[in-house]
Amino acid sequence: MADLPDWPERYQSDLTDAEFDTLAVRAGQMRTPEGEHGEAIFPTSSYVFSSAAEAAATFGGDRDGNVYSRYTNPTVRTFEERLAALEGGEACAATASGMSAIYALCIAHLQAGDHMICSRAVFGSTTVLLEKFLRKFDVDITYVDLLDLSAWKEAVQENTKLLFLESPSNPLTEVADLRAISEIARSAGALFAVDNCFCTPAAQLPLALGADLVVHSATKYIDGQGRCLGGAVIGSHELIEPVIGVLRSAGPTMSPFNAWVFLKGLETLSLRMRAHSDNALVLAEWLKEHPKVAKVNYCGLPDHPQYELAKSQQRLFGGVLSFEVAGGREEAWRVVDATRMISITANLGDTKTTITHPGTTTHGRLTDEQREEAGISQALLRISVGLESVEDIKRDLARGLDAL
Ligand SMILES: *Cc1c(COP(=O)(O)O)cnc(C)c1O
């Protein structure tokens, strides 16, 4: 940054070999002449120059420096550098929301006549974006079962340019073999993008497993307290440059205030993800033993079908689980309605535990056949396990289950 002072060597810490928890706290920080310890927020739309010549040089790219906050903003850049460091990527583009990250990625890397392969089990708005808008621009999409490697292989066409998935899936916590799918993408000459929202880099590093791009809804665990919307795309300079191009022209960039909130989120991400995962495992084990529970989906349970795979590619199992109550929609709703503390909301990745009935909320738009194909029964409930005492979470759910 040309406009910041040269701090003494004492503060020019070299983070090249630093570990994750250190990067989460320190990567990307730059100090102003005020010497602030915490990261500064720069709530400014534009920047001034000392002369007409300096303005011309900055606009022309001959001089480093900020021009306008749709292009660059120091707080946003700090967030981008820190998240890129945590994901092990060269570059990061911060966005206004998770959906604008996925939008920018698709617009940057696909064009009319291209084909993409997408897991059937992706976030609902992702499917809407692809079906309602991307198709309008003549991008063809094939949906495949997340776990079916031969389906991924068979879906490849000459014009396939992008493979896209989330793992573990929502709400069933199915785990995709990221190494194997990255091989399929590579042989197809296509890019492989992973929505890493459920794991965050504290639990999974898709780039190290062969993905080319990672997308985030920072709205979830990266903030972790349900305050702000934001997103990001991470990858090589070469792949992120076109994404930045889309963002600068179309405009869904991250606000400096949100970037600052997310920076604070990143500093505690490791600790929080560990605590979310610990609570989720205790709750999953307890639910498994409960007589009114028919089935528990959590990739941290040793009898989960992809437990070994999850262990081999994730550092933590994450904070989201789902379970089926004995019965159907009526029983599932009764459990939801009998809780008194857990928030009834489809949001996730929050310090506060949330509960939702996917069949009538997040997956309510699907037809009965689509839901059945996706394995989402009316007896299914999804929990995003928060950071309250797990004993209190259990007690609240027990109220619901005891009502059956
Ligand atoms: C919430 C979510 C998104 C969309 O993010 P927004 O910040 O709400 O736009 C994308 N992917 C996954 C997996 C999500 O949970």
Short mmCIF file of N, CA, C and O in Angstrom, two decimals, residues 102-201:
data_model
loop_
_atom_site.label_atom_id
_atom_site.label_comp_id
_atom_site.label_asym_id
_atom_site.label_seq_id
_atom_site.Cartn_x
_atom_site.Cartn_y
_atom_site.Cartn_z
N ILE A 102 -21.13 -16.78 -6.08
CA ILE A 102 -21.42 -17.85 -7.04
C ILE A 102 -21.77 -17.23 -8.41
O ILE A 102 -21.32 -17.70 -9.45
N TYR A 103 -22.54 -16.16 -8.37
CA TYR A 103 -22.89 -15.44 -9.59
C TYR A 103 -21.62 -14.96 -10.32
O TYR A 103 -21.45 -15.21 -11.52
N ALA A 104 -20.74 -14.29 -9.60
CA ALA A 104 -19.53 -13.73 -10.23
C ALA A 104 -18.64 -14.83 -10.78
O ALA A 104 -18.08 -14.71 -11.87
N LEU A 105 -18.54 -15.94 -10.03
CA LEU A 105 -17.73 -17.07 -10.49
C LEU A 105 -18.28 -17.60 -11.83
O LEU A 105 -17.53 -17.82 -12.78
N CYS A 106 -19.60 -17.79 -11.89
CA CYS A 106 -20.21 -18.34 -13.12
C CYS A 106 -20.08 -17.37 -14.29
O CYS A 106 -19.73 -17.77 -15.40
N ILE A 107 -20.36 -16.10 -14.04
CA ILE A 107 -20.31 -15.11 -15.13
C ILE A 107 -18.87 -14.96 -15.64
O ILE A 107 -18.62 -14.79 -16.82
N ALA A 108 -17.91 -15.06 -14.71
CA ALA A 108 -16.51 -14.88 -15.11
C ALA A 108 -15.99 -16.07 -15.91
O ALA A 108 -15.19 -15.90 -16.82
N HIS A 109 -16.44 -17.27 -15.56
CA HIS A 109 -15.78 -18.45 -16.12
C HIS A 109 -16.65 -19.26 -17.10
O HIS A 109 -16.21 -20.30 -17.59
N LEU A 110 -17.87 -18.81 -17.36
CA LEU A 110 -18.71 -19.53 -18.32
C LEU A 110 -19.17 -18.57 -19.40
O LEU A 110 -19.31 -17.37 -19.16
N GLN A 111 -19.44 -19.12 -20.57
CA GLN A 111 -20.05 -18.29 -21.61
C GLN A 111 -21.08 -19.12 -22.38
O GLN A 111 -21.18 -20.33 -22.19
N ALA A 112 -21.83 -18.44 -23.22
CA ALA A 112 -22.90 -19.09 -23.98
C ALA A 112 -22.34 -20.31 -24.71
O ALA A 112 -21.26 -20.24 -25.29
N GLY A 113 -23.08 -21.41 -24.60
CA GLY A 113 -22.63 -22.64 -25.26
C GLY A 113 -21.87 -23.58 -24.33
O GLY A 113 -21.64 -24.73 -24.66
N ASP A 114 -21.49 -23.07 -23.14
CA ASP A 114 -20.77 -23.91 -22.18
C ASP A 114 -21.74 -24.80 -21.40
O ASP A 114 -22.95 -24.56 -21.35
N HIS A 115 -21.14 -25.80 -20.76
CA HIS A 115 -21.90 -26.75 -19.96
C HIS A 115 -21.26 -26.85 -18.58
O HIS A 115 -20.04 -26.77 -18.46
N MET A 116 -22.09 -26.96 -17.55
CA MET A 116 -21.53 -27.21 -16.22
C MET A 116 -22.22 -28.39 -15.57
O MET A 116 -23.35 -28.73 -15.91
N ILE A 117 -21.50 -29.03 -14.65
CA ILE A 117 -22.08 -30.14 -13.89
C ILE A 117 -22.18 -29.68 -12.44
O ILE A 117 -21.23 -29.15 -11.88
N CYS A 118 -23.36 -29.87 -11.88
CA CYS A 118 -23.61 -29.37 -10.52
C CYS A 118 -24.20 -30.49 -9.68
O CYS A 118 -25.03 -31.27 -10.16
N SER A 119 -23.75 -30.57 -8.45
CA SER A 119 -24.37 -31.52 -7.52
C SER A 119 -25.84 -31.16 -7.35
O SER A 119 -26.21 -29.99 -7.32
N ARG A 120 -26.68 -32.20 -7.25
CA ARG A 120 -28.11 -31.94 -7.04
C ARG A 120 -28.33 -31.31 -5.66
O ARG A 120 -29.28 -30.55 -5.48
N ALA A 121 -27.45 -31.63 -4.73
CA ALA A 121 -27.62 -31.16 -3.35
C ALA A 121 -26.85 -29.87 -3.13
O ALA A 121 -25.85 -29.85 -2.42
N VAL A 122 -27.29 -28.79 -3.78
CA VAL A 122 -26.67 -27.48 -3.50
C VAL A 122 -27.73 -26.54 -2.94
O VAL A 122 -28.94 -26.80 -3.02
N PHE A 123 -27.26 -25.45 -2.38
CA PHE A 123 -28.11 -24.41 -1.80
C PHE A 123 -29.23 -24.04 -2.78
O PHE A 123 -28.98 -23.90 -3.98
N GLY A 124 -30.45 -23.88 -2.28
CA GLY A 124 -31.61 -23.64 -3.13
C GLY A 124 -31.43 -22.48 -4.09
O GLY A 124 -31.74 -22.58 -5.29
N SER A 125 -30.90 -21.34 -3.61
CA SER A 125 -30.74 -20.18 -4.48
C SER A 125 -29.71 -20.43 -5.56
O SER A 125 -29.76 -19.81 -6.63
N THR A 126 -28.76 -21.33 -5.31
CA THR A 126 -27.77 -21.67 -6.34
C THR A 126 -28.50 -22.31 -7.52
O THR A 126 -28.26 -21.95 -8.68
N THR A 127 -29.39 -23.24 -7.23
CA THR A 127 -30.16 -23.89 -8.29
C THR A 127 -31.01 -22.86 -9.04
O THR A 127 -31.09 -22.89 -10.26
N VAL A 128 -31.63 -21.94 -8.32
CA VAL A 128 -32.45 -20.91 -8.97
C VAL A 128 -31.57 -20.04 -9.88
O VAL A 128 -31.94 -19.75 -11.02
N LEU A 129 -30.41 -19.63 -9.38
CA LEU A 129 -29.48 -18.82 -10.19
C LEU A 129 -29.14 -19.54 -11.50
O LEU A 129 -29.19 -18.94 -12.58
N LEU A 130 -28.82 -20.83 -11.39
CA LEU A 130 -28.43 -21.59 -12.59
C LEU A 130 -29.62 -21.77 -13.53
O LEU A 130 -29.52 -21.52 -14.74
N GLU A 131 -30.75 -22.19 -12.96
CA GLU A 131 -31.91 -22.55 -13.79
C GLU A 131 -32.58 -21.33 -14.40
O GLU A 131 -32.96 -21.33 -15.57
N LYS A 132 -32.76 -20.30 -13.61
CA LYS A 132 -33.57 -19.17 -14.07
C LYS A 132 -32.75 -18.15 -14.84
O LYS A 132 -33.27 -17.47 -15.73
N PHE A 133 -31.49 -18.02 -14.50
CA PHE A 133 -30.69 -16.94 -15.11
C PHE A 133 -29.56 -17.45 -16.00
O PHE A 133 -29.45 -17.02 -17.14
N LEU A 134 -28.75 -18.39 -15.50
CA LEU A 134 -27.64 -18.85 -16.33
C LEU A 134 -28.14 -19.51 -17.61
O LEU A 134 -27.58 -19.32 -18.69
N ARG A 135 -29.22 -20.28 -17.51
CA ARG A 135 -29.78 -20.94 -18.69
C ARG A 135 -30.20 -19.93 -19.76
O ARG A 135 -30.14 -20.21 -20.95
N LYS A 136 -30.66 -18.74 -19.28
CA LYS A 136 -31.08 -17.68 -20.21
C LYS A 136 -29.96 -17.28 -21.15
O LYS A 136 -30.19 -16.78 -22.23
N PHE A 137 -28.72 -17.47 -20.68
CA PHE A 137 -27.56 -17.09 -21.48
C PHE A 137 -26.92 -18.33 -22.11
O PHE A 137 -25.72 -18.35 -22.38
N ASP A 138 -27.77 -19.36 -22.30
CA ASP A 138 -27.37 -20.55 -23.04
C ASP A 138 -26.22 -21.31 -22.39
O ASP A 138 -25.31 -21.78 -23.07
N VAL A 139 -26.26 -21.40 -21.06
CA VAL A 139 -25.34 -22.30 -20.35
C VAL A 139 -26.16 -23.53 -19.98
O VAL A 139 -27.25 -23.40 -19.41
N ASP A 140 -25.67 -24.69 -20.34
CA ASP A 140 -26.40 -25.93 -20.07
C ASP A 140 -25.88 -26.52 -18.74
O ASP A 140 -24.69 -26.42 -18.44
N ILE A 141 -26.79 -27.11 -17.98
CA ILE A 141 -26.43 -27.62 -16.66
C ILE A 141 -26.93 -29.05 -16.51
O ILE A 141 -28.09 -29.33 -16.80
N THR A 142 -26.05 -29.93 -16.05
CA THR A 142 -26.47 -31.30 -15.71
C THR A 142 -26.31 -31.46 -14.20
O THR A 142 -25.27 -31.11 -13.64
N TYR A 143 -27.37 -31.98 -13.56
CA TYR A 143 -27.31 -32.22 -12.11
C TYR A 143 -27.02 -33.69 -11.86
O TYR A 143 -27.60 -34.56 -12.51
N VAL A 144 -26.11 -33.94 -10.93
CA VAL A 144 -25.78 -35.33 -10.60
C VAL A 144 -25.81 -35.54 -9.10
O VAL A 144 -25.75 -34.60 -8.31
N ASP A 145 -25.91 -36.81 -8.73
CA ASP A 145 -25.88 -37.21 -7.33
C ASP A 145 -24.47 -36.94 -6.79
O ASP A 145 -23.48 -37.38 -7.38
N LEU A 146 -24.39 -36.24 -5.68
CA LEU A 146 -23.10 -35.84 -5.09
C LEU A 146 -22.14 -37.02 -4.95
O LEU A 146 -20.94 -36.89 -5.16
N LEU A 147 -22.68 -38.19 -4.56
CA LEU A 147 -21.82 -39.33 -4.22
C LEU A 147 -21.50 -40.24 -5.39
O LEU A 147 -20.64 -41.11 -5.29
N ASP A 148 -22.19 -40.06 -6.52
CA ASP A 148 -22.09 -41.00 -7.63
C ASP A 148 -20.98 -40.59 -8.60
O ASP A 148 -21.19 -39.86 -9.57
N LEU A 149 -19.78 -41.10 -8.36
CA LEU A 149 -18.62 -40.68 -9.17
C LEU A 149 -18.80 -41.02 -10.64
O LEU A 149 -18.37 -40.25 -11.51
N SER A 150 -19.46 -42.15 -10.94
CA SER A 150 -19.62 -42.48 -12.36
C SER A 150 -20.60 -41.51 -13.01
O SER A 150 -20.44 -41.18 -14.19
N ALA A 151 -21.57 -41.03 -12.26
CA ALA A 151 -22.50 -40.02 -12.82
C ALA A 151 -21.75 -38.72 -13.15
O ALA A 151 -22.00 -38.10 -14.19
N TRP A 152 -20.81 -38.32 -12.30
CA TRP A 152 -20.00 -37.13 -12.59
C TRP A 152 -19.22 -37.35 -13.87
O TRP A 152 -19.16 -36.49 -14.74
N LYS A 153 -18.61 -38.54 -13.98
CA LYS A 153 -17.80 -38.85 -15.16
C LYS A 153 -18.65 -38.85 -16.41
O LYS A 153 -18.28 -38.27 -17.44
N GLU A 154 -19.81 -39.53 -16.33
CA GLU A 154 -20.66 -39.67 -17.51
C GLU A 154 -21.27 -38.34 -17.94
O GLU A 154 -21.65 -38.17 -19.11
N ALA A 155 -21.39 -37.41 -17.01
CA ALA A 155 -22.02 -36.13 -17.35
C ALA A 155 -21.09 -35.21 -18.14
O ALA A 155 -21.52 -34.21 -18.71
N VAL A 156 -19.80 -35.57 -18.19
CA VAL A 156 -18.83 -34.71 -18.88
C VAL A 156 -19.13 -34.66 -20.37
O VAL A 156 -19.36 -35.69 -21.01
N GLN A 157 -19.15 -33.46 -20.93
CA GLN A 157 -19.33 -33.25 -22.36
C GLN A 157 -18.11 -32.48 -22.88
O GLN A 157 -17.32 -31.96 -22.09
N GLU A 158 -18.06 -32.37 -24.19
CA GLU A 158 -16.93 -31.66 -24.79
C GLU A 158 -16.86 -30.21 -24.30
O GLU A 158 -15.79 -29.63 -24.16
N ASN A 159 -18.05 -29.61 -24.06
CA ASN A 159 -18.11 -28.20 -23.68
C ASN A 159 -18.23 -27.99 -22.17
O ASN A 159 -18.61 -26.92 -21.71
N THR A 160 -17.93 -29.04 -21.37
CA THR A 160 -18.03 -28.90 -19.91
C THR A 160 -16.88 -28.01 -19.40
O THR A 160 -15.72 -28.30 -19.64
N LYS A 161 -17.26 -26.94 -18.69
CA LYS A 161 -16.25 -25.97 -18.25
C LYS A 161 -16.15 -25.87 -16.73
O LYS A 161 -15.20 -25.31 -16.21
N LEU A 162 -17.19 -26.37 -16.03
CA LEU A 162 -17.21 -26.16 -14.58
C LEU A 162 -17.92 -27.30 -13.87
O LEU A 162 -18.99 -27.75 -14.31
N LEU A 163 -17.32 -27.79 -12.78
CA LEU A 163 -17.97 -28.75 -11.88
C LEU A 163 -18.16 -28.03 -10.56
O LEU A 163 -17.22 -27.37 -10.08
N PHE A 164 -19.34 -28.15 -9.95
CA PHE A 164 -19.66 -27.35 -8.77
C PHE A 164 -20.36 -28.22 -7.73
O PHE A 164 -21.30 -28.96 -8.05
N LEU A 165 -19.93 -28.11 -6.48
CA LEU A 165 -20.61 -28.87 -5.42
C LEU A 165 -20.40 -28.24 -4.04
O LEU A 165 -19.58 -27.32 -3.88
N GLU A 166 -21.17 -28.75 -3.08
CA GLU A 166 -20.99 -28.44 -1.66
C GLU A 166 -20.71 -29.75 -0.94
O GLU A 166 -21.35 -30.75 -1.25
N SER A 167 -19.82 -29.73 0.03
CA SER A 167 -19.57 -30.94 0.82
C SER A 167 -19.10 -30.53 2.21
O SER A 167 -18.21 -29.70 2.31
N PRO A 168 -19.68 -31.10 3.28
CA PRO A 168 -20.82 -32.01 3.31
C PRO A 168 -22.08 -31.32 2.82
O PRO A 168 -22.20 -30.10 2.90
N SER A 169 -23.04 -32.13 2.35
CA SER A 169 -24.25 -31.57 1.76
C SER A 169 -25.24 -31.14 2.84
O SER A 169 -25.19 -31.60 3.98
N ASN A 170 -26.12 -30.29 2.43
CA ASN A 170 -27.19 -29.78 3.29
C ASN A 170 -28.51 -30.39 2.81
O ASN A 170 -28.82 -30.28 1.63
N PRO A 171 -29.30 -31.00 3.67
CA PRO A 171 -29.16 -31.20 5.12
C PRO A 171 -28.68 -32.60 5.51
O PRO A 171 -28.64 -32.91 6.68
N LEU A 172 -28.27 -33.43 4.52
CA LEU A 172 -28.01 -34.84 4.84
C LEU A 172 -26.56 -35.13 5.23
O LEU A 172 -26.23 -36.25 5.59
N THR A 173 -25.69 -34.15 5.13
CA THR A 173 -24.25 -34.27 5.46
C THR A 173 -23.58 -35.39 4.68
O THR A 173 -22.73 -36.10 5.20
N GLU A 174 -23.98 -35.56 3.40
CA GLU A 174 -23.26 -36.50 2.54
C GLU A 174 -21.92 -35.86 2.16
O GLU A 174 -21.85 -34.66 1.92
N VAL A 175 -20.89 -36.70 2.08
CA VAL A 175 -19.54 -36.17 1.85
C VAL A 175 -19.04 -36.60 0.47
O VAL A 175 -18.97 -37.79 0.17
N ALA A 176 -18.70 -35.61 -0.36
CA ALA A 176 -18.20 -35.90 -1.71
C ALA A 176 -16.72 -36.21 -1.66
O ALA A 176 -15.98 -35.66 -0.84
N ASP A 177 -16.28 -37.07 -2.56
CA ASP A 177 -14.86 -37.38 -2.67
C ASP A 177 -14.20 -36.28 -3.51
O ASP A 177 -14.18 -36.33 -4.74
N LEU A 178 -13.68 -35.28 -2.83
CA LEU A 178 -13.16 -34.09 -3.54
C LEU A 178 -11.95 -34.42 -4.41
O LEU A 178 -11.81 -33.90 -5.51
N ARG A 179 -11.09 -35.32 -3.93
CA ARG A 179 -9.91 -35.68 -4.74
C ARG A 179 -10.35 -36.34 -6.04
O ARG A 179 -9.87 -35.99 -7.12
N ALA A 180 -11.30 -37.28 -5.95
CA ALA A 180 -11.75 -38.01 -7.15
C ALA A 180 -12.45 -37.07 -8.13
O ALA A 180 -12.23 -37.14 -9.34
N ILE A 181 -13.28 -36.17 -7.61
CA ILE A 181 -14.02 -35.27 -8.51
C ILE A 181 -13.07 -34.25 -9.13
O ILE A 181 -13.23 -33.86 -10.29
N SER A 182 -12.03 -33.88 -8.39
CA SER A 182 -11.06 -32.95 -8.99
C SER A 182 -10.33 -33.63 -10.14
O SER A 182 -10.00 -32.99 -11.14
N GLU A 183 -10.11 -34.94 -10.04
CA GLU A 183 -9.47 -35.68 -11.14
C GLU A 183 -10.38 -35.69 -12.37
O GLU A 183 -9.92 -35.54 -13.50
N ILE A 184 -11.68 -35.89 -12.13
CA ILE A 184 -12.64 -35.89 -13.25
C ILE A 184 -12.63 -34.53 -13.94
O ILE A 184 -12.60 -34.44 -15.17
N ALA A 185 -12.59 -33.47 -13.14
CA ALA A 185 -12.56 -32.11 -13.71
C ALA A 185 -11.29 -31.91 -14.53
O ALA A 185 -11.34 -31.37 -15.64
N ARG A 186 -10.18 -32.37 -13.97
CA ARG A 186 -8.90 -32.17 -14.65
C ARG A 186 -8.89 -32.89 -16.01
O ARG A 186 -8.51 -32.31 -17.02
N SER A 187 -9.36 -34.16 -16.01
CA SER A 187 -9.37 -34.89 -17.30
C SER A 187 -10.31 -34.22 -18.29
O SER A 187 -10.09 -34.31 -19.50
N ALA A 188 -11.36 -33.56 -17.78
CA ALA A 188 -12.32 -32.91 -18.68
C ALA A 188 -11.83 -31.53 -19.12
O ALA A 188 -12.45 -30.89 -19.97
N GLY A 189 -10.74 -31.07 -18.52
CA GLY A 189 -10.27 -29.71 -18.82
C GLY A 189 -11.22 -28.66 -18.28
O GLY A 189 -11.31 -27.55 -18.81
N ALA A 190 -11.95 -29.03 -17.21
CA ALA A 190 -12.92 -28.10 -16.62
C ALA A 190 -12.43 -27.62 -15.25
O ALA A 190 -11.57 -28.26 -14.64
N LEU A 191 -12.98 -26.52 -14.79
CA LEU A 191 -12.67 -26.03 -13.45
C LEU A 191 -13.53 -26.75 -12.43
O LEU A 191 -14.66 -27.13 -12.72
N PHE A 192 -12.99 -26.89 -11.23
CA PHE A 192 -13.72 -27.54 -10.14
C PHE A 192 -13.86 -26.52 -9.00
O PHE A 192 -12.86 -26.06 -8.46
N ALA A 193 -15.10 -26.17 -8.69
CA ALA A 193 -15.36 -25.19 -7.63
C ALA A 193 -16.12 -25.84 -6.48
O ALA A 193 -17.07 -26.60 -6.70
N VAL A 194 -15.71 -25.54 -5.26
CA VAL A 194 -16.36 -26.09 -4.07
C VAL A 194 -16.92 -24.96 -3.22
O VAL A 194 -16.20 -24.00 -2.90
N ASP A 195 -18.19 -25.05 -2.89
CA ASP A 195 -18.81 -24.14 -1.92
C ASP A 195 -18.44 -24.67 -0.53
O ASP A 195 -18.94 -25.71 -0.09
N ASN A 196 -17.52 -23.97 0.13
CA ASN A 196 -16.93 -24.45 1.39
C ASN A 196 -17.58 -23.83 2.62
O ASN A 196 -16.98 -23.75 3.69
N CYS A 197 -18.82 -23.38 2.44
CA CYS A 197 -19.53 -22.63 3.48
C CYS A 197 -19.75 -23.45 4.76
O CYS A 197 -19.58 -22.94 5.85
N PHE A 198 -20.08 -24.74 4.61
CA PHE A 198 -20.39 -25.55 5.79
C PHE A 198 -19.15 -25.87 6.61
O PHE A 198 -19.24 -26.01 7.82
N CYS A 199 -18.02 -26.03 5.95
CA CYS A 199 -16.79 -26.42 6.65
C CYS A 199 -15.96 -25.21 7.08
O CYS A 199 -15.39 -25.21 8.15
N THR A 200 -15.87 -24.23 6.20
CA THR A 200 -14.91 -23.12 6.33
C THR A 200 -13.49 -23.69 6.25
O THR A 200 -13.29 -24.91 6.44
N PRO A 201 -12.49 -22.83 6.02
CA PRO A 201 -11.12 -23.36 5.94
C PRO A 201 -10.63 -23.97 7.25
O PRO A 201 -9.65 -24.71 7.26
#
